[in-house]
PDB file of C-alpha atoms and ligand atoms in Angstrom:
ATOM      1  CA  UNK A   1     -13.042 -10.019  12.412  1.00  0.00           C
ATOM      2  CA  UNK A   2     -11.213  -6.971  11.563  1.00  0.00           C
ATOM      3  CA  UNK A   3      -9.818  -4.846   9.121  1.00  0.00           C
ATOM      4  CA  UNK A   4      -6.948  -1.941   9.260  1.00  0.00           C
ATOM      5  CA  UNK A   5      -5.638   0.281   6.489  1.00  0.00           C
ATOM      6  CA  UNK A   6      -2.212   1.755   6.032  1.00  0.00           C
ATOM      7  CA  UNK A   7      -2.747   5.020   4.095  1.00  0.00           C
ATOM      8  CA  UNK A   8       0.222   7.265   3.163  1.00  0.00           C
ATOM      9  CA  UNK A   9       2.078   9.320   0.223  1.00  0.00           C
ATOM     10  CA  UNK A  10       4.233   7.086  -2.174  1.00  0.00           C
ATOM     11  CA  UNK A  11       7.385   6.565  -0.499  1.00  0.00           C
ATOM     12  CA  UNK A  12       5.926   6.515   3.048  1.00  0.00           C
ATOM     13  CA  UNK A  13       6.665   2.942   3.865  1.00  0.00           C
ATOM     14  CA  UNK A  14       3.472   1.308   3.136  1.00  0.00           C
ATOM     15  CA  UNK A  15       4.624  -1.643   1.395  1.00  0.00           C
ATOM     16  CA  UNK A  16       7.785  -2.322   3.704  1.00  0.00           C
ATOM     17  CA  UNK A  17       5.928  -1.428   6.879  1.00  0.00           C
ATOM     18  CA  UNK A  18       3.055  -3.965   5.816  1.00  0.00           C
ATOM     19  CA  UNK A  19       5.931  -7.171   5.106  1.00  0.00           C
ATOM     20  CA  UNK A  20       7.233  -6.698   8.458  1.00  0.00           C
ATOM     21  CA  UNK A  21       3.637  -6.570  10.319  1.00  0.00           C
ATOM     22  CA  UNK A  22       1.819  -9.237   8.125  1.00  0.00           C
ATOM     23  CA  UNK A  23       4.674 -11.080   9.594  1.00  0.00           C
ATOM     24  CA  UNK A  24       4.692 -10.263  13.045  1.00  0.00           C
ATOM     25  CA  UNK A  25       0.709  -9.761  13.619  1.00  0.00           C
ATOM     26  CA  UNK A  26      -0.786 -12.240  10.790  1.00  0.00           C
ATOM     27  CA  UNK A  27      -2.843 -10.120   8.686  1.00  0.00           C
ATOM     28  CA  UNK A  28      -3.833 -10.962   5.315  1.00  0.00           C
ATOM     29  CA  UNK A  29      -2.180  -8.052   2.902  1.00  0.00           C
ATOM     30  CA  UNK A  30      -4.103  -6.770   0.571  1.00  0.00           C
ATOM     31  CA  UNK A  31      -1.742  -4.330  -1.690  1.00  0.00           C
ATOM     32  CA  UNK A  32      -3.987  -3.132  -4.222  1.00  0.00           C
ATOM     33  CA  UNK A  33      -0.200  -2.018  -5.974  1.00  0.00           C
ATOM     34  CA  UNK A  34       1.403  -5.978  -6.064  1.00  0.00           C
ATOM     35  CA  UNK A  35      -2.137  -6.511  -7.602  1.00  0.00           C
ATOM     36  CA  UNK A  36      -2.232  -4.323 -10.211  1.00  0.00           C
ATOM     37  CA  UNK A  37       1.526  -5.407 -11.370  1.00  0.00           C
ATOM     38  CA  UNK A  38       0.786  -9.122 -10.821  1.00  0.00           C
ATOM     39  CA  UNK A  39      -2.410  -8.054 -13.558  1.00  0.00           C
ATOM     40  CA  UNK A  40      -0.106  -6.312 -15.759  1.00  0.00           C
ATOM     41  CA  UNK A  41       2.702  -8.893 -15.565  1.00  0.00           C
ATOM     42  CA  UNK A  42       0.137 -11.814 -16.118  1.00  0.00           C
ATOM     43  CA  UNK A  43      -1.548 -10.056 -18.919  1.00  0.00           C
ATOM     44  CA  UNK A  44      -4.914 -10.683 -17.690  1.00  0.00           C
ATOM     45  CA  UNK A  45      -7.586  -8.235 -18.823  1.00  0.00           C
ATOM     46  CA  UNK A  46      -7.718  -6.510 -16.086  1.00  0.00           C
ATOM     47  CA  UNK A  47      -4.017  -5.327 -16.196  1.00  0.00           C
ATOM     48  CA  UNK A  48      -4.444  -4.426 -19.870  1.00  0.00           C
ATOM     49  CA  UNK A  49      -7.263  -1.992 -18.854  1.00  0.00           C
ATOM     50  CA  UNK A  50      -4.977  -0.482 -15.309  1.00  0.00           C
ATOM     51  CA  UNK A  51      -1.708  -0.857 -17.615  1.00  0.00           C
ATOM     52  CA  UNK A  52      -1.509   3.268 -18.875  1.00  0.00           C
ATOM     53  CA  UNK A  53      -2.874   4.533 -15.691  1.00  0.00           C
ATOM     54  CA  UNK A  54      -0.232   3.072 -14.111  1.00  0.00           C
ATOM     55  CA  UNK A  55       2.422   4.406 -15.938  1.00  0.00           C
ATOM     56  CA  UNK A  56       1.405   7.844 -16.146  1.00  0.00           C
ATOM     57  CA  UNK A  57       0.931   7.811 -12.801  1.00  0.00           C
ATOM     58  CA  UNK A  58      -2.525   8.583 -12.513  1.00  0.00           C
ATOM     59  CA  UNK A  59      -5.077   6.287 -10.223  1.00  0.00           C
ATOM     60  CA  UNK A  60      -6.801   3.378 -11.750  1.00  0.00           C
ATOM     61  CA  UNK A  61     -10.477   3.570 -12.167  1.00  0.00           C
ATOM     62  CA  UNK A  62     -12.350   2.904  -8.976  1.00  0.00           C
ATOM     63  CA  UNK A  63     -14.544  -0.171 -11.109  1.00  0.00           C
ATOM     64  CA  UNK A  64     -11.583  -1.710 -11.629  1.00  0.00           C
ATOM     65  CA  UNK A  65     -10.306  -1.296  -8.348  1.00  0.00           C
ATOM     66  CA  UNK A  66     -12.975  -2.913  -6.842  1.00  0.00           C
ATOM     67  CA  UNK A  67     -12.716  -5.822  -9.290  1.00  0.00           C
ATOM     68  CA  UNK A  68      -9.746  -6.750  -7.607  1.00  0.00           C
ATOM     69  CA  UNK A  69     -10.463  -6.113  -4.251  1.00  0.00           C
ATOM     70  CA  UNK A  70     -14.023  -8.311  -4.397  1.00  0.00           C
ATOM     71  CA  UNK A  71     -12.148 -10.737  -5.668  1.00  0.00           C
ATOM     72  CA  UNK A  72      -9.606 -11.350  -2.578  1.00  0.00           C
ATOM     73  CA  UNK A  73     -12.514 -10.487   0.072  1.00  0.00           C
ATOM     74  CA  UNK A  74     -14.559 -13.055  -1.676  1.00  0.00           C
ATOM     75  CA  UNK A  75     -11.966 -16.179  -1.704  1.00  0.00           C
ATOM     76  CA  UNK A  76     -10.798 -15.354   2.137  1.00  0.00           C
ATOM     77  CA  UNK A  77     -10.801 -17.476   4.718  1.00  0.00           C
ATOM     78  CA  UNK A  78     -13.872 -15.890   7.017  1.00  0.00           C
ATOM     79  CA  UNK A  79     -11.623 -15.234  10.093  1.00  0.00           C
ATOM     80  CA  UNK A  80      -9.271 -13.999   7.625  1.00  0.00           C
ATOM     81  CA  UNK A  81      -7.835 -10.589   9.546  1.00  0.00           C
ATOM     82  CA  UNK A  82      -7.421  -7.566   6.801  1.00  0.00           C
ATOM     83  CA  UNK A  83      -4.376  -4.945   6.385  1.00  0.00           C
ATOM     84  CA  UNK A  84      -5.248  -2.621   3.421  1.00  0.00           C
ATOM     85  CA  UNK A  85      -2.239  -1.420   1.656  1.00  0.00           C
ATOM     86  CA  UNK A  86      -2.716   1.823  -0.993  1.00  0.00           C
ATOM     87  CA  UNK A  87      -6.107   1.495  -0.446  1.00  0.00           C
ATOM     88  CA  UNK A  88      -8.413   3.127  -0.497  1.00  0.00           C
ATOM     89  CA  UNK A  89      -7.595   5.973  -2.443  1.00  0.00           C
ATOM     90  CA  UNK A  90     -10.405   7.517  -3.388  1.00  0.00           C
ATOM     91  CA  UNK A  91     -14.020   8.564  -1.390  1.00  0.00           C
ATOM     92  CA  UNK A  92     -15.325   6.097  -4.077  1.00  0.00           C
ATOM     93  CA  UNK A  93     -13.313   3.114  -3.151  1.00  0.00           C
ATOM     94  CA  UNK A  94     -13.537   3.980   0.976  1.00  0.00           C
ATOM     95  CA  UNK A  95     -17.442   3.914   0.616  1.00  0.00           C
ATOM     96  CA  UNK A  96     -17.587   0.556  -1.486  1.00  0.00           C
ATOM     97  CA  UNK A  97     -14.479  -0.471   1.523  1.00  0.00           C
ATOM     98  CA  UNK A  98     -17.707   0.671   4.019  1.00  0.00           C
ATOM     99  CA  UNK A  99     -20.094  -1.866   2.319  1.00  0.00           C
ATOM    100  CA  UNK A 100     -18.145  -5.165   1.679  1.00  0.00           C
ATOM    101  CA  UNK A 101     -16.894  -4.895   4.991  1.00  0.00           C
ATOM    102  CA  UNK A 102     -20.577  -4.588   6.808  1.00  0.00           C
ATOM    103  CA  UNK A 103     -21.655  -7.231   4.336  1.00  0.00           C
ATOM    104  CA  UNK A 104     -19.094  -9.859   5.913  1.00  0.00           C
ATOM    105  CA  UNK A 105     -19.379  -8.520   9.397  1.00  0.00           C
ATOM    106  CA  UNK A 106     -16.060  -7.075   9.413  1.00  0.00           C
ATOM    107  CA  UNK A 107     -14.563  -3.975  11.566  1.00  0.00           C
ATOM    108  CA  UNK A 108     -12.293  -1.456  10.376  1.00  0.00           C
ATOM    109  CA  UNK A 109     -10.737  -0.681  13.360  1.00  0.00           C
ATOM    110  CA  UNK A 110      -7.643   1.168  12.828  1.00  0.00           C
ATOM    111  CA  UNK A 111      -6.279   3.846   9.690  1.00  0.00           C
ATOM    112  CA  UNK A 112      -2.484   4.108  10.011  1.00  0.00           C
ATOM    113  CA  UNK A 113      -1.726   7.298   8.198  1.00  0.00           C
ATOM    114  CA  UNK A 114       2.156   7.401   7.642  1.00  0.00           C
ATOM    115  CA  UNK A 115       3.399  10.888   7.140  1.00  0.00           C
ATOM    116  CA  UNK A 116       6.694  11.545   5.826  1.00  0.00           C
ATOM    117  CA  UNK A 117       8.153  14.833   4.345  1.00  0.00           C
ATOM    118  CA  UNK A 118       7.708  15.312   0.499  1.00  0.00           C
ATOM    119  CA  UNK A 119      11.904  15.520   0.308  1.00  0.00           C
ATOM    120  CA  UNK A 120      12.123  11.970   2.162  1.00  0.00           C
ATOM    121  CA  UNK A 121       9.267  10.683  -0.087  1.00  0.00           C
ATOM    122  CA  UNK A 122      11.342  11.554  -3.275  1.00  0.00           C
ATOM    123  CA  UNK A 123      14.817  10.150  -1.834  1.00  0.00           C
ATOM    124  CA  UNK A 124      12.871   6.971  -1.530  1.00  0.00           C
ATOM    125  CA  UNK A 125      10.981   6.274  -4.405  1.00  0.00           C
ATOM    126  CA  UNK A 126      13.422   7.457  -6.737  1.00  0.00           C
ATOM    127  CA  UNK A 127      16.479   4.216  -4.753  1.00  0.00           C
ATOM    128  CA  UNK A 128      13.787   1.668  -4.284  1.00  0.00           C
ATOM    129  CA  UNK A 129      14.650  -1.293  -6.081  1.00  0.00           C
ATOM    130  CA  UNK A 130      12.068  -4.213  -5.743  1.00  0.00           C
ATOM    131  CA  UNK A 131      12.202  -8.129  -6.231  1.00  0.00           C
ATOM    132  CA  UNK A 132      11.322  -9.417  -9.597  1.00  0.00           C
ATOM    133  CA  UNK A 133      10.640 -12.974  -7.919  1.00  0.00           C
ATOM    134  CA  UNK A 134       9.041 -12.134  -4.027  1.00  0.00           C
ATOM    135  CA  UNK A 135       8.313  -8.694  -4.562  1.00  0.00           C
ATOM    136  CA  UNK A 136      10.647  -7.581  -1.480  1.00  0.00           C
ATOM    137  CA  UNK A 137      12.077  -3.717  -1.249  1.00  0.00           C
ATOM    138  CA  UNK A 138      14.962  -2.659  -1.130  1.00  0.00           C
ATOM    139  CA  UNK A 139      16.633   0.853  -1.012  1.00  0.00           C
ATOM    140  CA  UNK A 140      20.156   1.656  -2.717  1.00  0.00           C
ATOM    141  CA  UNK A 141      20.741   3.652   0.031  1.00  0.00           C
ATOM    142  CA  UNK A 142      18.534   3.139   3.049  1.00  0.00           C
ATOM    143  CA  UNK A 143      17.689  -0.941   2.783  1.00  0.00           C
ATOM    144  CA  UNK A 144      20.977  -1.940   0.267  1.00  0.00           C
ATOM    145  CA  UNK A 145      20.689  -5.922  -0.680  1.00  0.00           C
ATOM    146  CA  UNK A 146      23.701  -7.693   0.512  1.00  0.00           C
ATOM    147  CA  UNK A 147      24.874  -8.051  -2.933  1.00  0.00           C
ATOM    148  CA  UNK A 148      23.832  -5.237  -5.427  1.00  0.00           C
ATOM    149  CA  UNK A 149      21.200  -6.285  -7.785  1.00  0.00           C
ATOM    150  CA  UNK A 150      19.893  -9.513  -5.882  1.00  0.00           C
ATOM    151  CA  UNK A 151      17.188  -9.991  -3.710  1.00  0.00           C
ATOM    152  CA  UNK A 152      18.563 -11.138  -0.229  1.00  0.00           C
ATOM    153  CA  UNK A 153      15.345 -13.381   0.717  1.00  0.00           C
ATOM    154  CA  UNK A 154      14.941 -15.424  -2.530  1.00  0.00           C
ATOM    155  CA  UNK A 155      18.074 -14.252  -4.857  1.00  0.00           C
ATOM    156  CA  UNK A 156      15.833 -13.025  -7.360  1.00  0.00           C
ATOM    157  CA  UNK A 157      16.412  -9.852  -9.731  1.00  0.00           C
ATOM    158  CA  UNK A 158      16.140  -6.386  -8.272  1.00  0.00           C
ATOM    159  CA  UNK A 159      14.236  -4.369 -10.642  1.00  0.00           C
ATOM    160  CA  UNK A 160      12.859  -0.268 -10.428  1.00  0.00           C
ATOM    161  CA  UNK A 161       9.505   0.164 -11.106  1.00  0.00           C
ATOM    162  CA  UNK A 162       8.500   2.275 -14.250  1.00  0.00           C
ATOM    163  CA  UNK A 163       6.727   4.565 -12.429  1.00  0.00           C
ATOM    164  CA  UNK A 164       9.398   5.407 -10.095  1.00  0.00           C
ATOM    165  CA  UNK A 165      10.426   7.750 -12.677  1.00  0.00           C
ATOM    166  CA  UNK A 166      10.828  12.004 -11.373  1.00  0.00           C
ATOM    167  CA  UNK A 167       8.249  12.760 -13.813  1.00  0.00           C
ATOM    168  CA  UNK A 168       6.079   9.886 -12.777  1.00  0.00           C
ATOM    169  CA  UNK A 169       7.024  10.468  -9.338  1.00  0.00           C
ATOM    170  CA  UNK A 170       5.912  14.136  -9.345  1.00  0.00           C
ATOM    171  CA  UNK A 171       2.357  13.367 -10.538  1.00  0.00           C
ATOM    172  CA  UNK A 172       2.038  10.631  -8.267  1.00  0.00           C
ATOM    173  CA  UNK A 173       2.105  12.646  -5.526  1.00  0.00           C
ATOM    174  CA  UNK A 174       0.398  15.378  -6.311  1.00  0.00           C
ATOM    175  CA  UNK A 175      -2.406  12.711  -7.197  1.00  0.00           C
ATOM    176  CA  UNK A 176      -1.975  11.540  -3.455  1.00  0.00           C
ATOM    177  CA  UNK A 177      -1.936  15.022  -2.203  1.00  0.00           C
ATOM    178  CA  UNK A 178      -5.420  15.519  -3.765  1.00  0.00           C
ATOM    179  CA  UNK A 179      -7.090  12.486  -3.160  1.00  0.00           C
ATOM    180  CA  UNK A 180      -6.412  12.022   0.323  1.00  0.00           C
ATOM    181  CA  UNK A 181      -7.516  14.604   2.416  1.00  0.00           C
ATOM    182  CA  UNK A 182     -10.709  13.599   2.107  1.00  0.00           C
ATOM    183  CA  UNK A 183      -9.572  10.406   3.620  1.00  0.00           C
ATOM    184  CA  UNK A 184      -7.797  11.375   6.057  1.00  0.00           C
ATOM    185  CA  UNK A 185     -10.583  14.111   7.435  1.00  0.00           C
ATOM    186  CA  UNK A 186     -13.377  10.895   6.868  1.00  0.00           C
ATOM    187  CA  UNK A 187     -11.586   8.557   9.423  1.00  0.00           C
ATOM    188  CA  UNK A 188     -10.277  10.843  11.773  1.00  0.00           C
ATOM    189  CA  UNK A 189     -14.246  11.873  11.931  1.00  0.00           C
ATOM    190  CA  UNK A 190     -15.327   8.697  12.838  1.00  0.00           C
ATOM    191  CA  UNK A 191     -12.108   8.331  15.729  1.00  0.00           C
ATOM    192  CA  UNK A 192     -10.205   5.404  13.365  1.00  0.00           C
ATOM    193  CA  UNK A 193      -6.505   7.506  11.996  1.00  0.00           C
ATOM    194  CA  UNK A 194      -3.691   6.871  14.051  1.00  0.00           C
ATOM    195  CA  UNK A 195      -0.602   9.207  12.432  1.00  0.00           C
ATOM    196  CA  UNK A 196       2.748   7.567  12.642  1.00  0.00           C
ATOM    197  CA  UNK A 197       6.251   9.346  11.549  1.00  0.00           C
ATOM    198  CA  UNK A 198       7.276   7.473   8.747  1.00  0.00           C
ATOM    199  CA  UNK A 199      10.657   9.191   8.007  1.00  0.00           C
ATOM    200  CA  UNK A 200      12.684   7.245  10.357  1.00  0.00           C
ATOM    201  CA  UNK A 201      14.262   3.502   9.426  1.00  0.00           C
ATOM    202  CA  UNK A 202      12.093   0.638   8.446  1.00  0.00           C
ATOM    203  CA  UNK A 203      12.197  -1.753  11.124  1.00  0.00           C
ATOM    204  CA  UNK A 204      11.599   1.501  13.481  1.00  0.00           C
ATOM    205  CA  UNK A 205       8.637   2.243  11.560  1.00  0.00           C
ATOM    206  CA  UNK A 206       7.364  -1.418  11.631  1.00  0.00           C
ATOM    207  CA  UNK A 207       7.925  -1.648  15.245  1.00  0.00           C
ATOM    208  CA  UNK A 208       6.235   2.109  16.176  1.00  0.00           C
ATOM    209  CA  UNK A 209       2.856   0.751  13.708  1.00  0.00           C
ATOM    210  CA  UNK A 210       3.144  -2.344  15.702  1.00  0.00           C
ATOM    211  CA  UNK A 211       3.153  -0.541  19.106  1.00  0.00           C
ATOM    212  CA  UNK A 212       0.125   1.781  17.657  1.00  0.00           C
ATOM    213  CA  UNK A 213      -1.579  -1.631  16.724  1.00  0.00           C
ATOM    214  CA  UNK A 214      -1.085  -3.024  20.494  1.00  0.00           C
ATOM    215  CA  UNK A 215      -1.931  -0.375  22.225  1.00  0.00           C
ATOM    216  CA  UNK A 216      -5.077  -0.099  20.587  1.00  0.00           C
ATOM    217  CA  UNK A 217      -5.660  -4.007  20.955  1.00  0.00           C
ATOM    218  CA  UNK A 218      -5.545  -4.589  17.075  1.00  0.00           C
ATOM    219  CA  UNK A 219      -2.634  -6.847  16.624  1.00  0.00           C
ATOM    220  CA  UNK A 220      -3.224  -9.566  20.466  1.00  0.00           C
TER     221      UNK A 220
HETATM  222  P1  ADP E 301       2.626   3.886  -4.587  1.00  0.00           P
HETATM  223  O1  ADP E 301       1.819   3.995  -3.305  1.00  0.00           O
HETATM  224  O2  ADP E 301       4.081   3.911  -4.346  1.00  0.00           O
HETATM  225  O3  ADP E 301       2.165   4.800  -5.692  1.00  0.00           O
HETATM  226  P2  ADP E 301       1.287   1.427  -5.354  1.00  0.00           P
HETATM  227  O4  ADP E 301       1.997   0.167  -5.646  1.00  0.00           O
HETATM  228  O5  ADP E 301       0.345   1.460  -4.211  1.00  0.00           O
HETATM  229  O6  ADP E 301       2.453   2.455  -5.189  1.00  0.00           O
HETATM  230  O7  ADP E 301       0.491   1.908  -6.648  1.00  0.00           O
HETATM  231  C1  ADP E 301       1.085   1.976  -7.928  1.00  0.00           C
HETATM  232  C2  ADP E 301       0.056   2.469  -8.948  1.00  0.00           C
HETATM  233  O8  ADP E 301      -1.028   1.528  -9.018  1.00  0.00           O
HETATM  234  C3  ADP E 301      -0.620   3.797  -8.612  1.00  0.00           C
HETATM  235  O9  ADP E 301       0.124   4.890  -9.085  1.00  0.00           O
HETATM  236  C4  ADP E 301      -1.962   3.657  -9.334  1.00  0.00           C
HETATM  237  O10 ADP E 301      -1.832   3.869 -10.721  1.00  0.00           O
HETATM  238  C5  ADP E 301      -2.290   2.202  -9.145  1.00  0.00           C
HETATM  239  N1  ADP E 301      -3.081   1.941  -7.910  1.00  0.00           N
HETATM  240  C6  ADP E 301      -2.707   1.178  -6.844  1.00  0.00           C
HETATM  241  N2  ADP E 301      -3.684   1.125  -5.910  1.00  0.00           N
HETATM  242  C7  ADP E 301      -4.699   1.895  -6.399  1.00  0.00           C
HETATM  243  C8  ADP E 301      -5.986   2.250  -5.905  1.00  0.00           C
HETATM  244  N3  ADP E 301      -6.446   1.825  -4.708  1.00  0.00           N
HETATM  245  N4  ADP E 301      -6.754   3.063  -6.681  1.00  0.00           N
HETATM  246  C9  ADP E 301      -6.338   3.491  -7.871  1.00  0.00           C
HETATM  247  N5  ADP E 301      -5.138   3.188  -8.397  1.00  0.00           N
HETATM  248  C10 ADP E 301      -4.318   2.408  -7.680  1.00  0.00           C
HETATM  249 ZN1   ZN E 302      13.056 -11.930  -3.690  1.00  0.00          ZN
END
């Protein structure tokens, strides 16, 4: 059983790194992000209560955080294989990430920290357009949909996400900024961060975390 995390800026590729490799290595994605807007966009209580974090670009409480990730650990499948996505983000949420993996005798083997320059981070977030229906990215740039506007895997409605905003943008990664050294100095301690490059294309990205993943055994 085993467990990796991808853990980088806004804009680094997370979310289109982790479609490509849930496909080609069968983890179960865990994007703490799609949950949070799934909340929000079902109205649940939950979402209510992450709702203005969200769009002030701040982090949502670590309680609630952990609502929603007991909540997937608990209903998977026990050989069920883990890939983290935007989480976690906080000391708080790595040491409850610590427990509920020891309670179900599950690894964390590998912390893919994708690093990308804060001017490439910007250009990103501020093009990505994202499926209404599947929840696929796009970029109007880097990742354009055959036909502007529409989702090429489902033909759903492209949408931007509130919080890809400048001013939301800004604070979002200056949140990151501050939050995740302590991350990224906790699993390098214990031998687990792997950095990748993120600024380059998407499928180059997927393919380099893949090769990271292989050579290290993770993704056989
Ligand atoms: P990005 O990495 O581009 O900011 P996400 O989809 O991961 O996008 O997150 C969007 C927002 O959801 C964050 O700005 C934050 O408000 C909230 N969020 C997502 N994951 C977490 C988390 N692990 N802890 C706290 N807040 C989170
Ligand atoms: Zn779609």
């Amino acid at each position: 059983m085993k467990a990796i995390i991808l853990l980088g800026a806004p804009g680094a590729g997370k979310g289109t790194a982790a479609e490509r490799i849930r496909d080609a290595a069968g983890f179960m994605h865990v994007s703490t992000g799609d949950m949070l807007r799934e909340a929000v966009k079902q109205s649940t209580i939950l979402g209510g209560e992450a709702e203005g974090y969200m769009h002030r670009g701040e982090l949502v409480p670590d309680k609630i955080i952990m609502r929603l990730v007991e909540g997937v650990l608990k209903d998977a499948p026990s050989h069920s294989e883990f890939m983290f996505d935007g989480f976690p983000r906080t000391i708080g949420q790595a040491d409850l990430l610590d427990e509920v993996l020891a309670k179900r005798g599950t690894k964390l083997e590998h912390v893919i920290f994708l690093d990308a320059p804060q001017r490439v981070l910007m250009q990103r977030l501020t093009g990505r357009r994202i499926c209404r229906a599947c929840g696929a990215n796009f970029h109007i740039n880097n990742l354009p949909p055959r036909q502007p506007g529409i989702c090429d895997r489902c033909g759903g409605e492209l949408y931007q996400r509130p919080d890809d905003s400048e001013a939301t943008i800004a604070s979002r990664l200056q949140v990151y900024s501050q939050m995740t050294e302590g991350l990224i100095a906790r699993y390098t301690q214990r031998g687990v961060l792997r950095r990748v490059d993120s600024s380059c294309g998407a499928d180059q990205l997927a393919a380099e975390v893949l090769s990271v993943l292989k050579a290290a055994g993770a993704a056989d």
